[in-house]
Amino acid sequence: MTTDAARCFTWNMSSQFDIIVIGGGHAGAEAARVCARGGARVAMITMMRDAIGRMSCNPAIGGLAKGNLVKEIDALGGLMGEAADRAGIQFKVLNRSKGPAVQGPRAQCDKEIYSRAVQDILAAESNITFVESAVQALLFGSSALTGLRLTDGTELRARATIVTTGTFLRALMHSGEVKTAGGRFGEPSAETLSDSLRAAGLELGRLKTGTPPRIERTSVDFSLLTEARGDAEPRAFSILTDRIALPQVLCHVTYTGAFAHELIRANLHRAPMYSGQIRATGPRYCPSIEDKVVRFADKDRHQIFVEPEGLDHPWLYMNGISTSLPADVQDALVHSLPGFAHARIGRYGYAVEYDFVNPQQLDATLQVRGVAGLFLAGQINGTSGYEEAAAQGLMAGINALQYVRGGDPVVLRRDEAYAGVMIDDLVTLGTEEPYRMFTSRAEHRLLLGCDSVYERLTPIAESLGIVDDERRRRAESRVTRMHRAKTLALETSLTPDRATQEWMGAAGFELTAKTSVAKLVQRAEFHVEHFLAVAAPAFPALTSALTALSAEELEGVTSALRYSGYIERQQREASRSAGDEQTRLSAEMSYALPGLSREVVEKLSSVRPSSLGQASRIPGMTPAAIAILRMHLRRKSAETPAEHAPV
């Protein structure tokens, strides 16, 4: 940490704050920064100040759908993309062979540089006061949160508080038969905050996550591993990044085999998830190696990505064998892997069991229903992953800021952002297992690509006063460049005369009728680079517009033109549902309406949907029930037009 950053970790015991953020993980970092940027006086409470921004598990940012979340965070003025670019040591766009809607940018990071980057970014915000302490209890007034009490008895007051405690609520680490209190290796558990949340009327449950063993790099025979290279040209996450500064590295791949699987089966009785020692639910989409062997018994091997934890870090992260098996079993398991016969384990894998809050108890702003000023974000809401946590932290921070300002809440639509899909899923459907973002969860994913993220979201951030001038300027310039290129491609026509046929033949395709370049792009044989190489003299304006684009922008323009028909169809579908999404349901509304079954009334009363669209997504909700709600709202609107007007 820099000297300037270290000086920022001071605070005044008598201070009164606008907003308190509990936790210094990915959710807490985004929440604190956006509130500070909006002009609020922020207290950030962390048990260990050097742990702010720490990558507890995989030292990577992004991936399928997760990379889209990082780009959305950047477009809204968040910090995750900036930190990942500063710390990235291998960049790769996943699913390049598939369409842009299911591609995902990812960066392997130096975990220590990433944490320092987050701390430095936060330290630059003068409105943040850092408090190194644990929270003993939340303090409540009449139906509102007023502040909190630290473990030393000090009371801090604020109009809003954002709880981003990650895996630390009554956390218990498991390694074989050994149980240790703590939310992360070497860090304590938050033991009393759960009691305050229950006192606020919240229902809590238990979830589980895990981490694999870390291996000493010098003990591995890399000649027996398969290389996993990154992209030759690293693609940055943040629009503020001009170049990736750190050296780029190799990752590797190895596999489990028959011996490892038999070893695991023989020791399942010693695995906490199977012995009954852990009763919490683990992540379906990032299972432990024990779960993989049991659930996919027909598989004769499982892939393991061997990833460095940093440029100079001595450990490798074994992505694919998360485990809580005892140390002796982990030793034998690791030594059975190709290239790891003589490997030394730097830290054994373990599982963490922790409290979480059923997110159906929150509204769409991530505020607790019935407790004004209390917001929750991150793994406390039942999610898994850095990116999901960071996006929630940013949106909870924005809405806490709006709450303090007396402004309107900010709720992203499902056709507007993956963050909107995730939050709507959480507060509408709830979760009984760690929630992970996937492109398949978004019904309008063609509208949510990385290429259009700044066009969709940066104006929102600008209107809220939370985006810096440089990011705004760059976003506007990018949108203008891409719009000009698309417009010229639509307006530039080709006629099948002799001259055109000659250079088109050189480009590898034929033209039988007059068409636009935009239509040409939709052909499978069209390659924009070849087109520019042979057609540039004929179309100077279009050529100038296309060559002004970065590689990422050019891909975005090409994809937008190629898939324009599908995109327009999804836009029409989103427009058809817009009325229901904008029709507000009062938080105090009684659902005891003629024609609604008791089951439907119970579900509506429990979820308390904020709109008719959200109500339609509640499991078990029928079209008939939605029609009854719509008729009721129309009748009430006729009686009191302003009360139920669309938001």
XYZ file of C-alpha atoms in Angstrom:
647
model
C 0.000 0.000 0.000
C 1.267 3.476 -0.775
C 2.119 5.933 1.984
C -0.783 8.153 0.986
C -3.144 5.179 1.134
C -1.887 4.248 4.606
C -2.576 7.756 5.891
C -6.175 7.416 4.777
C -6.790 4.691 7.327
C -7.641 7.179 10.083
C -10.954 8.287 11.519
C -12.604 10.603 13.971
C -14.503 8.884 16.797
C -17.114 11.642 16.883
C -17.791 11.546 13.150
C -21.307 11.378 11.813
C -21.620 9.756 8.390
C -24.078 9.748 5.556
C -23.489 6.091 4.683
C -21.695 3.218 6.419
C -20.359 0.265 4.429
C -19.687 -2.898 6.422
C -17.065 -5.032 4.681
C -14.081 -4.396 2.416
C -14.573 -7.104 -0.194
C -15.627 -6.645 -3.804
C -19.165 -5.530 -2.917
C -17.999 -3.200 -0.164
C -15.324 -1.595 -2.333
C -17.811 -0.726 -5.086
C -20.424 0.512 -2.615
C -17.989 2.754 -0.734
C -16.490 4.250 -3.860
C -19.742 5.074 -5.632
C -21.215 6.656 -2.498
C -18.090 8.752 -2.006
C -18.123 9.826 -5.645
C -21.700 10.928 -5.205
C -20.635 13.291 -2.434
C -21.642 11.206 0.597
C -19.459 10.964 3.709
C -18.692 7.257 3.928
C -17.339 5.075 6.728
C -15.939 1.761 5.495
C -15.755 -0.809 8.300
C -13.300 -3.662 7.788
C -11.868 -6.159 10.280
C -8.485 -6.108 8.486
C -7.629 -3.043 6.435
C -4.914 -4.874 4.475
C -7.556 -7.387 3.329
C -9.589 -4.806 1.382
C -10.058 -6.045 -2.190
C -8.558 -9.453 -1.403
C -9.184 -12.266 -3.879
C -10.235 -15.016 -1.489
C -10.494 -17.748 -4.085
C -9.638 -17.785 -7.782
C -7.239 -14.955 -8.734
C -9.267 -14.058 -11.834
C -11.891 -11.524 -12.878
C -14.577 -12.020 -15.509
C -15.669 -15.019 -17.566
C -18.939 -15.980 -19.222
C -21.612 -13.431 -18.190
C -19.300 -12.374 -15.350
C -17.176 -10.400 -17.803
C -20.317 -8.565 -18.915
C -20.969 -7.630 -15.277
C -17.447 -6.171 -15.024
C -18.009 -4.076 -18.144
C -21.338 -2.868 -16.724
C -19.594 -1.918 -13.491
C -17.039 0.070 -15.490
C -19.744 1.807 -17.546
C -21.423 2.893 -14.306
C -18.194 4.289 -12.854
C -17.152 1.283 -10.752
C -13.622 0.136 -9.985
C -13.407 -3.619 -10.685
C -12.406 -3.239 -14.335
C -9.737 -0.672 -13.482
C -8.221 -2.916 -10.805
C -8.314 -5.994 -13.057
C -6.515 -4.132 -15.842
C -3.790 -3.006 -13.436
C -3.334 -6.551 -12.124
C -4.053 -8.685 -15.215
C -1.363 -11.185 -16.215
C -3.382 -13.158 -18.790
C -6.395 -11.881 -20.746
C -8.702 -14.061 -22.782
C -12.121 -13.670 -24.412
C -13.938 -16.961 -23.767
C -16.238 -18.548 -26.372
C -14.655 -16.642 -29.258
C -15.869 -19.313 -31.679
C -19.493 -18.565 -30.733
C -21.686 -15.497 -31.126
C -20.955 -12.275 -29.224
C -23.955 -12.764 -26.907
C -22.257 -15.693 -25.173
C -18.644 -14.493 -25.240
C -17.000 -13.390 -22.003
C -13.812 -11.428 -21.301
C -11.649 -12.820 -18.478
C -8.366 -11.822 -16.834
C -6.051 -13.901 -14.682
C -4.720 -11.474 -12.072
C -1.816 -11.030 -9.737
C -3.833 -11.270 -6.520
C -1.572 -9.001 -4.476
C -1.428 -6.303 -7.154
C -5.220 -6.489 -7.497
C -5.784 -5.933 -3.792
C -3.322 -3.018 -3.755
C -5.041 -1.518 -6.800
C -8.436 -1.610 -5.068
C -6.947 -0.043 -1.941
C -5.230 2.704 -3.929
C -8.406 3.513 -5.879
C -10.390 3.785 -2.641
C -7.669 5.807 -0.931
C -7.957 8.435 -3.665
C -11.548 9.161 -2.536
C -11.387 11.868 0.132
C -14.958 11.169 1.288
C -14.106 7.684 2.597
C -13.051 7.158 6.217
C -11.639 3.700 6.914
C -12.414 2.036 10.248
C -10.526 -1.106 11.197
C -12.887 -2.886 13.557
C -15.646 -5.492 13.807
C -19.323 -4.644 14.134
C -21.076 -5.818 17.281
C -24.642 -4.757 16.449
C -26.825 -2.655 14.186
C -28.808 0.152 15.808
C -32.448 0.724 14.925
C -34.926 3.511 15.395
C -38.601 3.232 14.502
C -38.599 1.073 11.321
C -35.256 2.569 10.227
C -31.572 1.832 10.732
C -29.723 4.612 12.558
C -26.177 3.279 12.803
C -24.103 0.575 14.448
C -22.005 -0.304 17.465
C -18.428 -1.521 17.122
C -16.983 -4.247 19.320
C -15.211 -1.648 21.486
C -18.562 0.013 22.244
C -18.154 2.960 19.868
C -21.357 3.942 18.101
C -21.354 5.324 14.566
C -24.415 7.029 13.106
C -25.532 7.226 9.492
C -28.691 7.583 7.449
C -27.963 4.419 5.470
C -25.870 1.296 6.000
C -24.782 -1.271 3.410
C -23.911 -4.730 4.744
C -21.400 -6.566 2.518
C -20.038 -9.240 4.836
C -19.279 -11.914 2.225
C -18.653 -15.317 3.803
C -17.926 -13.964 7.278
C -21.296 -14.174 9.089
C -20.884 -16.879 11.769
C -18.365 -18.413 9.391
C -16.897 -21.857 9.966
C -14.007 -23.317 7.953
C -13.857 -27.083 7.403
C -10.818 -29.178 6.444
C -11.562 -32.828 6.972
C -12.720 -33.344 10.536
C -11.158 -30.052 11.662
C -13.448 -27.031 12.140
C -12.153 -23.479 12.671
C -14.085 -20.229 13.087
C -13.294 -17.815 10.268
C -14.532 -16.556 6.922
C -11.180 -16.838 5.158
C -7.833 -18.418 6.053
C -6.239 -16.394 8.844
C -9.221 -14.031 9.243
C -11.879 -14.045 11.987
C -15.603 -14.644 11.739
C -18.281 -11.983 12.322
C -20.129 -13.650 15.188
C -22.757 -11.165 16.386
C -24.024 -9.325 13.299
C -26.393 -12.175 12.391
C -28.276 -11.537 15.629
C -28.898 -7.919 14.568
C -30.187 -9.029 11.185
C -32.582 -11.459 12.842
C -33.690 -8.694 15.181
C -34.609 -6.707 12.061
C -36.977 -9.535 11.154
C -34.776 -11.159 8.517
C -34.753 -14.885 7.815
C -31.218 -16.305 7.595
C -29.948 -19.554 6.112
C -26.601 -21.285 5.642
C -24.551 -21.677 2.457
C -21.181 -23.217 1.733
C -18.319 -22.394 -0.588
C -14.881 -23.914 -1.008
C -11.369 -23.404 -2.240
C -8.723 -25.761 -3.680
C -5.198 -26.505 -2.421
C -2.447 -24.106 -3.468
C 0.698 -25.702 -4.849
C 4.275 -24.460 -4.651
C 5.181 -23.476 -8.201
C 8.755 -24.806 -8.077
C 7.569 -28.329 -7.213
C 5.590 -28.880 -10.461
C 6.833 -30.536 -13.670
C 5.259 -28.254 -16.287
C 6.520 -30.427 -19.155
C 3.713 -32.882 -18.342
C 1.017 -30.167 -18.459
C -0.833 -28.695 -21.434
C -0.301 -24.989 -22.078
C -3.320 -22.681 -21.882
C -2.421 -19.418 -23.584
C -4.182 -16.090 -23.344
C -5.053 -13.785 -26.235
C -2.105 -12.368 -28.156
C -3.665 -8.892 -27.855
C -5.006 -8.406 -24.305
C -8.445 -6.788 -24.181
C -8.863 -4.416 -21.248
C -11.989 -4.272 -19.104
C -11.998 -0.537 -18.370
C -12.528 2.213 -20.897
C -9.894 4.170 -18.946
C -7.143 1.634 -19.747
C -4.914 2.511 -22.699
C -2.616 -0.500 -22.402
C -1.997 -3.546 -20.228
C 1.230 -2.862 -18.384
C 2.080 -6.185 -16.725
C 3.864 -9.074 -18.463
C 1.524 -11.800 -19.710
C 1.953 -15.385 -18.514
C 0.972 -18.940 -19.367
C -1.600 -20.991 -17.533
C -1.697 -24.790 -17.798
C -4.141 -27.677 -17.755
C -3.984 -31.117 -16.143
C -6.582 -33.786 -15.309
C -7.686 -36.072 -12.545
C -7.669 -39.805 -13.257
C -9.004 -43.154 -12.070
C -6.720 -43.304 -9.014
C -7.876 -39.867 -7.800
C -11.530 -40.804 -8.231
C -11.164 -44.075 -6.329
C -9.259 -42.251 -3.593
C -12.075 -39.718 -3.204
C -14.779 -42.389 -3.163
C -12.881 -44.311 -0.498
C -12.702 -41.217 1.711
C -16.159 -39.702 1.270
C -16.928 -40.567 4.890
C -14.204 -38.088 5.852
C -15.525 -35.310 3.581
C -17.545 -32.766 5.641
C -20.229 -32.451 2.944
C -20.846 -36.205 3.023
C -20.202 -36.988 6.682
C -22.954 -34.589 7.799
C -20.457 -32.155 9.317
C -21.614 -29.482 6.818
C -25.361 -29.141 6.334
C -25.294 -25.968 4.229
C -25.863 -25.959 0.456
C -22.842 -25.604 -1.812
C -22.568 -24.059 -5.299
C -24.184 -26.154 -8.047
C -22.043 -24.666 -10.805
C -18.685 -24.695 -9.032
C -18.815 -28.028 -7.182
C -16.076 -29.555 -5.091
C -14.075 -32.416 -6.570
C -15.957 -34.699 -4.165
C -19.255 -33.591 -5.705
C -17.910 -33.999 -9.236
C -16.803 -37.575 -8.608
C -20.157 -38.505 -7.049
C -22.488 -36.613 -9.386
C -20.598 -37.389 -12.605
C -19.576 -40.959 -11.887
C -19.438 -41.744 -15.613
C -16.594 -39.251 -16.183
C -13.144 -40.820 -16.168
C -11.363 -37.490 -15.656
C -11.994 -33.869 -14.687
C -10.122 -30.856 -16.031
C -7.970 -28.711 -13.740
C -6.698 -25.274 -14.725
C -3.331 -24.580 -13.129
C -3.169 -20.825 -12.644
C -0.447 -18.636 -11.111
C -1.548 -16.487 -8.181
C 0.799 -13.722 -9.331
C 3.918 -12.871 -11.299
C 6.186 -13.540 -8.325
C 3.788 -15.410 -6.069
C 5.119 -18.853 -5.079
C 1.730 -20.604 -5.358
C -0.415 -22.036 -8.119
C -4.203 -22.080 -7.882
C -5.746 -25.467 -8.780
C -8.963 -24.383 -10.456
C -11.175 -27.477 -10.546
C -10.389 -29.388 -7.375
C -12.036 -27.320 -4.664
C -12.112 -29.645 -1.659
C -12.506 -29.956 2.098
C -11.046 -33.470 2.324
C -8.432 -34.087 5.046
C -4.822 -33.102 4.396
C -3.550 -36.656 3.850
C -6.198 -37.268 1.163
C -5.399 -33.932 -0.511
C -1.705 -34.905 -0.574
C -2.442 -38.206 -2.318
C -4.933 -36.563 -4.684
C -2.489 -33.870 -5.790
C 0.392 -36.326 -6.197
C -1.758 -38.458 -8.521
C -2.078 -35.636 -11.065
C 0.222 -35.576 -14.125
C 3.081 -33.191 -13.380
C 2.416 -33.146 -9.633
C 4.129 -36.323 -8.437
C 6.510 -34.311 -6.249
C 4.284 -31.288 -5.651
C 4.295 -29.517 -2.310
C 1.055 -28.050 -0.992
C 1.437 -24.469 0.237
C -2.077 -24.343 1.672
C -4.681 -27.072 1.854
C -8.149 -26.588 0.429
C -11.050 -25.969 2.779
C -14.770 -25.225 2.807
C -16.478 -22.236 4.426
C -19.985 -22.377 5.872
C -21.684 -19.028 6.537
C -24.990 -17.234 7.121
C -26.879 -15.567 4.291
C -30.145 -13.664 3.974
C -32.959 -14.895 1.760
C -32.887 -12.114 -0.899
C -36.663 -12.219 -1.382
C -36.735 -10.063 1.750
C -35.182 -7.188 -0.230
C -36.749 -4.832 -2.719
C -35.304 -4.154 -6.172
C -32.945 -1.503 -4.753
C -31.392 -4.154 -2.422
C -32.922 -2.380 0.574
C -34.454 -4.570 3.287
C -38.227 -4.326 3.085
C -39.604 -2.654 6.183
C -36.215 -1.388 7.431
C -35.469 1.968 5.832
C -31.787 2.649 5.224
C -30.552 -0.964 5.472
C -29.095 -2.365 2.236
C -27.450 -5.757 1.626
C -25.042 -6.685 -1.172
C -22.840 -9.592 -2.197
C -22.632 -13.109 -0.835
C -24.868 -12.197 2.088
C -27.636 -12.221 -0.566
C -26.847 -15.785 -1.613
C -24.604 -15.163 -4.624
C -21.185 -16.584 -5.463
C -18.399 -14.839 -7.314
C -16.492 -11.568 -7.186
C -18.348 -10.065 -10.133
C -21.848 -10.776 -8.821
C -20.844 -9.256 -5.482
C -19.281 -6.161 -7.045
C -22.316 -5.458 -9.242
C -24.627 -5.725 -6.223
C -22.329 -3.499 -4.183
C -22.404 -0.850 -6.888
C -26.207 -0.919 -7.207
C -26.744 -0.990 -3.431
C -24.344 1.950 -3.158
C -26.181 3.895 -5.855
C -29.515 3.331 -4.148
C -28.182 4.120 -0.673
C -26.842 7.348 -2.162
C -30.238 8.107 -3.692
C -31.942 7.287 -0.382
C -29.717 9.772 1.460
C -30.197 12.378 -1.257
C -33.960 11.879 -1.363
C -33.717 10.927 -5.034
C -35.539 8.307 -7.067
C -34.365 4.685 -6.778
C -32.307 3.221 -9.622
C -33.447 -0.199 -10.846
C -31.849 -1.629 -13.985
C -34.212 -3.538 -16.262
C -33.653 -7.102 -17.436
C -33.209 -5.830 -20.997
C -30.768 -3.177 -19.794
C -28.060 -5.027 -17.843
C -26.990 -8.415 -16.527
C -26.919 -6.715 -13.127
C -30.633 -6.038 -13.612
C -31.267 -9.701 -14.440
C -29.329 -10.877 -11.388
C -30.997 -8.550 -8.887
C -34.451 -9.271 -10.296
C -33.762 -13.023 -10.057
C -32.622 -12.688 -6.449
C -35.426 -10.539 -5.076
C -38.158 -12.253 -7.108
C -37.141 -15.908 -7.004
C -34.821 -16.015 -4.005
C -32.164 -18.726 -3.881
C -31.446 -21.842 -1.890
C -27.935 -22.283 -3.282
C -25.129 -19.890 -4.249
C -26.393 -17.943 -7.290
C -24.110 -17.560 -10.284
C -24.692 -15.338 -13.315
C -25.040 -17.066 -16.707
C -25.882 -15.700 -20.136
C -28.744 -18.221 -20.233
C -30.478 -16.396 -17.361
C -30.976 -13.330 -19.586
C -33.890 -13.598 -22.027
C -32.637 -10.464 -23.851
C -28.934 -11.310 -23.885
C -28.435 -10.040 -27.454
C -29.133 -6.575 -26.041
C -26.622 -6.976 -23.195
C -23.325 -7.389 -25.048
C -20.114 -5.689 -23.992
C -20.161 -3.666 -27.222
C -23.185 -1.583 -26.197
C -22.590 -1.296 -22.458
C -21.410 2.328 -22.416
C -24.282 3.424 -24.618
C -26.772 1.745 -22.265
C -25.390 2.586 -18.844
C -22.949 5.494 -18.767
C -25.725 8.092 -19.307
C -27.387 6.730 -16.139
C -24.178 7.197 -14.171
C -23.727 10.671 -15.627
C -27.234 11.690 -14.568
C -26.443 10.553 -11.021
C -23.161 12.457 -10.848
C -21.077 9.343 -10.140
C -18.964 9.105 -13.288
C -15.698 11.003 -13.737
C -15.242 13.383 -16.659
C -12.589 11.283 -18.389
C -14.709 8.128 -18.363
C -17.705 10.108 -19.618
C -15.654 11.695 -22.396
C -14.225 8.366 -23.520
C -17.623 6.677 -23.413
C -19.222 9.417 -25.500
C -16.381 9.270 -28.011
C -16.653 5.480 -28.273
C -20.420 5.575 -28.791
C -20.048 8.299 -31.432
C -17.368 6.369 -33.354
C -19.361 3.141 -33.363
C -22.606 4.893 -34.316
C -20.913 6.661 -37.239
C -19.430 3.405 -38.536
C -22.781 1.585 -38.335
C -24.622 4.464 -40.008
C -22.160 4.637 -42.896
C -22.322 0.847 -43.362
C -26.106 1.113 -43.630
C -25.956 4.081 -46.006
C -23.130 2.881 -48.268
C -24.558 0.999 -51.260
C -22.857 -1.366 -53.675
C -23.910 -1.816 -57.316
C -22.810 -4.963 -59.199
C -20.956 -3.115 -61.953
C -17.705 -4.371 -63.445
C -15.384 -2.421 -61.127
C -17.268 -3.519 -58.048
C -17.339 -7.144 -59.180
C -13.562 -7.076 -59.669
C -12.653 -6.008 -56.156
C -15.459 -8.094 -54.648
C -14.074 -11.126 -56.405
C -10.709 -10.330 -54.842
C -12.493 -10.149 -51.478
C -13.895 -13.644 -52.005
C -17.618 -13.104 -52.652
C -20.051 -12.163 -55.396
C -22.740 -9.500 -55.773
C -25.811 -10.074 -57.940
C -27.964 -7.125 -56.850
C -27.570 -3.688 -55.332
C -27.050 -3.916 -51.578
C -25.585 -2.046 -48.620
C -22.338 -2.828 -46.857
C -24.431 -3.555 -43.750
C -26.195 -6.367 -45.631
C -22.852 -7.595 -46.933
C -21.576 -7.947 -43.358
C -24.323 -10.501 -42.707
C -22.775 -12.932 -45.166
C -20.785 -15.764 -43.615
C -17.885 -15.233 -46.045
C -17.521 -11.525 -45.190
C -14.370 -10.491 -43.327
C -14.073 -6.791 -42.543
C -10.264 -6.825 -42.656
C -10.227 -8.246 -46.195
C -12.952 -5.814 -47.217
C -10.870 -2.869 -46.031
C -7.768 -4.206 -47.746
C -9.352 -4.289 -51.208
C -12.225 -1.777 -51.022
C -10.745 1.152 -49.115
C -10.226 3.436 -52.166
C -13.863 3.028 -53.228
C -15.330 4.022 -49.849
C -13.122 6.644 -48.163
C -15.711 7.795 -45.579
C -16.636 4.275 -44.472
C -12.996 3.223 -44.462
C -12.094 6.198 -42.283
C -14.911 5.370 -39.840
C -13.976 1.689 -39.589
C -10.232 2.245 -39.193
C -10.912 4.774 -36.416
C -12.312 1.954 -34.284
C -10.359 -0.150 -31.826
C -10.343 -3.931 -32.387
C -13.033 -4.325 -29.716
C -15.179 -1.564 -31.219
C -14.803 -3.003 -34.719
C -15.989 -6.411 -33.491
C -18.917 -4.691 -31.805
C -19.969 -2.841 -34.955
C -19.607 -5.963 -37.100
C -21.660 -8.041 -34.659
C -24.367 -5.379 -34.379
C -24.748 -5.343 -38.165
C -24.498 -9.112 -38.594
C -27.110 -9.911 -35.946
C -29.276 -6.817 -36.452
C -32.388 -8.840 -37.283
C -32.157 -10.861 -34.074
C -31.350 -7.758 -32.039
C -34.367 -5.906 -33.420
C -36.576 -8.890 -32.581
C -35.400 -8.881 -28.958
C -35.901 -5.122 -28.795
C -39.505 -5.605 -29.918
C -40.011 -8.331 -27.322
C -38.598 -6.078 -24.608
C -40.837 -3.215 -25.735
C -43.924 -5.414 -25.524
C -43.210 -6.170 -21.875
C -42.172 -2.611 -21.018
C -45.672 -1.631 -19.923
C -45.804 -4.341 -17.264
C -42.263 -3.498 -16.118
C -43.198 0.157 -15.670
C -46.528 -0.462 -13.929
C -45.799 0.018 -10.255
C -47.249 -2.049 -7.423
C -47.415 -0.296 -4.075
C -45.390 -1.858 -1.248
C -48.507 -1.590 0.929
C -50.890 -3.121 -1.609
C -53.312 -5.762 -0.340
C -53.468 -8.804 -2.600
C -56.702 -10.174 -1.128
C -58.481 -9.632 -4.436
C -61.461 -11.535 -5.853
C -60.279 -14.303 -8.164
C -56.769 -14.709 -6.697
C -56.100 -18.044 -5.033
C -54.724 -18.231 -1.510
C -51.428 -19.562 -2.905
C -51.047 -16.607 -5.280
C -51.955 -14.118 -2.531
C -49.328 -15.664 -0.232
C -46.640 -15.487 -2.929
C -47.413 -11.886 -3.837
C -47.540 -10.857 -0.191
C -44.202 -12.553 0.467
C -42.248 -11.198 -2.524
C -43.957 -7.778 -2.616
C -43.104 -7.191 -6.314
C -42.388 -3.613 -7.292
C -43.954 -3.954 -10.748
C -46.444 -6.040 -12.646
C -43.547 -7.419 -14.691
C -41.776 -8.650 -11.579
C -45.021 -10.194 -10.321
C -45.310 -12.195 -13.546
C -41.912 -13.835 -12.859
C -42.822 -15.177 -9.418
C -42.844 -18.998 -9.635
C -46.396 -20.314 -9.869
C -47.865 -17.004 -11.015
C -50.504 -17.618 -13.696
C -51.531 -15.422 -16.641
C -55.004 -15.275 -15.107
C -53.599 -13.885 -11.851
C -51.639 -11.215 -13.742
C -54.787 -10.286 -15.676
C -56.672 -9.829 -12.378
C -53.872 -7.601 -11.040
C -53.852 -5.571 -14.249
C -57.633 -5.030 -14.078
C -57.378 -4.016 -10.413
C -54.656 -1.466 -11.214
C -56.654 -0.007 -14.096
C -59.682 0.402 -11.853
C -57.596 2.066 -9.134
C -55.865 4.245 -11.727
C -59.233 5.512 -12.922
C -60.113 6.430 -9.340
C -56.732 7.972 -8.375
C -54.621 8.429 -11.522
C -51.456 9.678 -9.859
C -51.208 6.900 -7.298
C -50.706 4.018 -9.713
C -49.182 5.824 -12.667
C -46.340 4.029 -14.464
C -42.896 4.733 -12.995
